[in-house]
mmCIF file of C-alpha atoms and ligand atoms in Angstrom:
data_model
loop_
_atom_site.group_PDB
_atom_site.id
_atom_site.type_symbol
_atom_site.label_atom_id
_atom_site.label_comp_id
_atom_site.label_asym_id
_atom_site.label_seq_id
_atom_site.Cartn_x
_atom_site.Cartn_y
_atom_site.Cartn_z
ATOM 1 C CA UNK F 22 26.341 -30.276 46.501
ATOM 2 C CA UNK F 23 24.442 -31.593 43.646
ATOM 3 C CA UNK F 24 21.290 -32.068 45.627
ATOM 4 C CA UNK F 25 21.721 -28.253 46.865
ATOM 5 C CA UNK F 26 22.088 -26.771 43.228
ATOM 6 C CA UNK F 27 18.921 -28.858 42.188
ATOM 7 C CA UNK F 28 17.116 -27.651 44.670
ATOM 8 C CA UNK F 29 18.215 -23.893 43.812
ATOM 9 C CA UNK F 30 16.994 -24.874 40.210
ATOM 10 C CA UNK F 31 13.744 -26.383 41.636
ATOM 11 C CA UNK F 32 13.151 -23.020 43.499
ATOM 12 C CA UNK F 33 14.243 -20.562 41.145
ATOM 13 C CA UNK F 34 11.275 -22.145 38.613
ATOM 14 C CA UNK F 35 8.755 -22.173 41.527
ATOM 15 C CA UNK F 36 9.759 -18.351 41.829
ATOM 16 C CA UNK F 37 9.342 -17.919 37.699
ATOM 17 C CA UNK F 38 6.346 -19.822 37.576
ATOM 18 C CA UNK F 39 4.802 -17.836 40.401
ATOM 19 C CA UNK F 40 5.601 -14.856 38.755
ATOM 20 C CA UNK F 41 4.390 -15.722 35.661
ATOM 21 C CA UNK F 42 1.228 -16.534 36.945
ATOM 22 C CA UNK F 43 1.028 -13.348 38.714
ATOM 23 C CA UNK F 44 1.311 -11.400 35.871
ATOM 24 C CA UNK F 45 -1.302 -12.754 34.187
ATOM 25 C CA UNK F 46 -3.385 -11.938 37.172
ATOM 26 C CA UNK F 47 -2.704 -8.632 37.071
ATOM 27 C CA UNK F 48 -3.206 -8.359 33.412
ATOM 28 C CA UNK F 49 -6.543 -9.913 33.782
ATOM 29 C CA UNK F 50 -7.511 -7.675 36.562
ATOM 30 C CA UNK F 51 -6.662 -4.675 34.582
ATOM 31 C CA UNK F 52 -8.030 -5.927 31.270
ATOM 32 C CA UNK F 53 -11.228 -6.577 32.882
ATOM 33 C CA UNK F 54 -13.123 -7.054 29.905
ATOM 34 C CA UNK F 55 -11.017 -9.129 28.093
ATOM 35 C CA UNK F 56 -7.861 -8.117 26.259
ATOM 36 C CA UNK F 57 -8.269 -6.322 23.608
ATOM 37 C CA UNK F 58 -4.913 -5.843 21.205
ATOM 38 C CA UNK F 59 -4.851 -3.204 17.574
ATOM 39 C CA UNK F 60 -3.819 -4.360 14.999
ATOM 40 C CA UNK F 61 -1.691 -2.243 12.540
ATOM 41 C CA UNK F 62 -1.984 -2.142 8.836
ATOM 42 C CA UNK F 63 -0.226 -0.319 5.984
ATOM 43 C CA UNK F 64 -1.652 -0.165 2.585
ATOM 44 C CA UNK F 65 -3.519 -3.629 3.468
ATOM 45 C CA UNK F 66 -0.409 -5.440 5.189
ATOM 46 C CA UNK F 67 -0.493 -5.976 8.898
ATOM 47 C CA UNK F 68 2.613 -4.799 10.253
ATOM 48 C CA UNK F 69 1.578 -5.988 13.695
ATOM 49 C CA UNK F 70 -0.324 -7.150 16.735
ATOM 50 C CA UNK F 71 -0.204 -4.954 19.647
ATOM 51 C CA UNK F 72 -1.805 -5.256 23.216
ATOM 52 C CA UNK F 73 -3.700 -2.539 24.483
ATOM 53 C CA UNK F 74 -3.187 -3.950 28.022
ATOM 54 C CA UNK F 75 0.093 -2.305 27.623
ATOM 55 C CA UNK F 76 1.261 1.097 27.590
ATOM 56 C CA UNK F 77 3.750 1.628 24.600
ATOM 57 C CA UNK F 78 4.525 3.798 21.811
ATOM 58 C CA UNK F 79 4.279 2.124 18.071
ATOM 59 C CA UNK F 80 6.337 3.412 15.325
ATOM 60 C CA UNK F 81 4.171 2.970 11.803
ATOM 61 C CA UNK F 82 5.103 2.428 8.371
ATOM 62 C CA UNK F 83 9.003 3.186 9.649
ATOM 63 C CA UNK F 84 7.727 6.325 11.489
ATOM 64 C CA UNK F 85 5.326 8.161 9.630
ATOM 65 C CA UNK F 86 2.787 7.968 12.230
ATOM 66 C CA UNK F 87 3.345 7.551 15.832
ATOM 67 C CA UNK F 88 0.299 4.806 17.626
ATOM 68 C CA UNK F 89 0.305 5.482 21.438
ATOM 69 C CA UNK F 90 -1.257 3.075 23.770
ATOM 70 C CA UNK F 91 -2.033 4.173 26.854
ATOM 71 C CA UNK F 92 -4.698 2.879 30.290
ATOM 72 C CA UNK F 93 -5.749 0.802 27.281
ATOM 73 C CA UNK F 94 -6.570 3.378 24.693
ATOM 74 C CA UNK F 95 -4.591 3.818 21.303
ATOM 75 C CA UNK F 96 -4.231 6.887 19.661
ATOM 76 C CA UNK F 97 -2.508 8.400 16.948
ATOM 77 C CA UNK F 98 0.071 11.044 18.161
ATOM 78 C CA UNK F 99 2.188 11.825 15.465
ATOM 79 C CA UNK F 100 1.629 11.555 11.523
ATOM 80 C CA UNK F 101 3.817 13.663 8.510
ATOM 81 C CA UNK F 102 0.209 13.295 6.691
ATOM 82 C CA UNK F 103 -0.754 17.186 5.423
ATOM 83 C CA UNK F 104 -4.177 16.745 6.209
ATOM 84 C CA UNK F 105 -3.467 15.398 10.644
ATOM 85 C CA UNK F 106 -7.226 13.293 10.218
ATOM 86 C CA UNK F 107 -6.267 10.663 12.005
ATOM 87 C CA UNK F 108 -3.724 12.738 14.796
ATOM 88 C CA UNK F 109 -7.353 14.515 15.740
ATOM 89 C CA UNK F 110 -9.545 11.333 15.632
ATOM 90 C CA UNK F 111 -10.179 10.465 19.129
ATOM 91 C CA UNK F 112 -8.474 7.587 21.195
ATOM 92 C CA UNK F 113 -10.087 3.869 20.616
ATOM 93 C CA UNK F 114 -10.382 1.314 23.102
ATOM 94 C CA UNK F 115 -13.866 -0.801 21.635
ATOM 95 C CA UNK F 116 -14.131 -3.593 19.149
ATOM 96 C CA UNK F 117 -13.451 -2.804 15.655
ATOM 97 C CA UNK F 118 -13.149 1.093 16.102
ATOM 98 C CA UNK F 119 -10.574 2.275 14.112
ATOM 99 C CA UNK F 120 -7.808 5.014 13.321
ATOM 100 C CA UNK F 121 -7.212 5.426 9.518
ATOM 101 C CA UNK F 122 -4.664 7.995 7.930
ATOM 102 C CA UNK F 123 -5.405 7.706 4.124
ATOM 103 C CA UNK F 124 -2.575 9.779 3.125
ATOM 104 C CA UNK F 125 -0.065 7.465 4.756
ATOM 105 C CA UNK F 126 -2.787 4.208 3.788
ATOM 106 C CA UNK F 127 -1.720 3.258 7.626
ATOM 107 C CA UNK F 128 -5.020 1.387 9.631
ATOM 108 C CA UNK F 129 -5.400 0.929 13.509
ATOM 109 C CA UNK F 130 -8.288 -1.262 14.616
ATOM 110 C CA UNK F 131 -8.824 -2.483 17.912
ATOM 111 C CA UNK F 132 -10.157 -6.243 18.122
ATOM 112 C CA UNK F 133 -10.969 -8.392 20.836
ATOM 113 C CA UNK F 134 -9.191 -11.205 21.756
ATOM 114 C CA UNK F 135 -11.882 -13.663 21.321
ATOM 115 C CA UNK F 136 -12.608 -12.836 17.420
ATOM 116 C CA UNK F 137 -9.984 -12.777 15.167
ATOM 117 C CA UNK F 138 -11.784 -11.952 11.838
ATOM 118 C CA UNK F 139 -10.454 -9.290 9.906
ATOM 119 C CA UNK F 140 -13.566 -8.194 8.073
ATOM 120 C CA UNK F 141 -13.343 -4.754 8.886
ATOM 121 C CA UNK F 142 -10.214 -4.175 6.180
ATOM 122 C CA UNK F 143 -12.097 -2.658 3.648
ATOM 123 C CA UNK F 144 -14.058 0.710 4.096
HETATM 124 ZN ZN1 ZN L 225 -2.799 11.054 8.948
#
């Protein structure tokens, strides 16, 4: 009995594991060039690290603007701002591009996975 449940174990983190490493497959197939992540600032903080390799909506500075990341573009689809800059700047998806609502001091830029500097803060 023991040797049965063991070998359950043994399979069920052969099954995990092969999962696992299918996923990343598929995230590298459809990241092809590397995955590239935004991060999201307000008024200089980072409030986080997100993965453009997956499709999600982002809530910003407690939901003043709305990030939406989609086939591995982010764009801003929702902002209380008066002056809706940033809702009408186009969808970014290259290194160091960038979505900035002054009103709301809120900052998307899109890095690459391979360089991590964070030069690009002031404008
Ligand atoms: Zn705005």
């Amino acid at each position: 009995m023991k040797n049965g449940l063991k070998k359950k174990d043994w399979m069920l983190i052969g099954i995990i594991v092969c999962v696992a490493v299918l996923v990343t497959l598929v995230h590298v197939f459809i990241g092809g060039k590397g995955a590239s992540k935004v991060t999201v600032k307000v008024d200089g903080v980072i409030q986080g690290t997100y993965s453009l390799s997956e499709d999600q909506e982002i809530e910003i500075n407690g939901g003043t603007n709305i990030l939406q990341i989609k086939n591995g573009r982010a764009k801003m689809i929702e902002a209380d701002c008066p002056d809706q800059l940033c809702v009408h700047q186009k969808a970014v998806s290259m290194n160091h591009e960038s979505i900035i609502c002054l009103p709301n001091k809120a900052v998307v830029t899109v890095e690459s996975s391979e360089s991590s500097e964070y030069d690009a803060v002031a404008n």
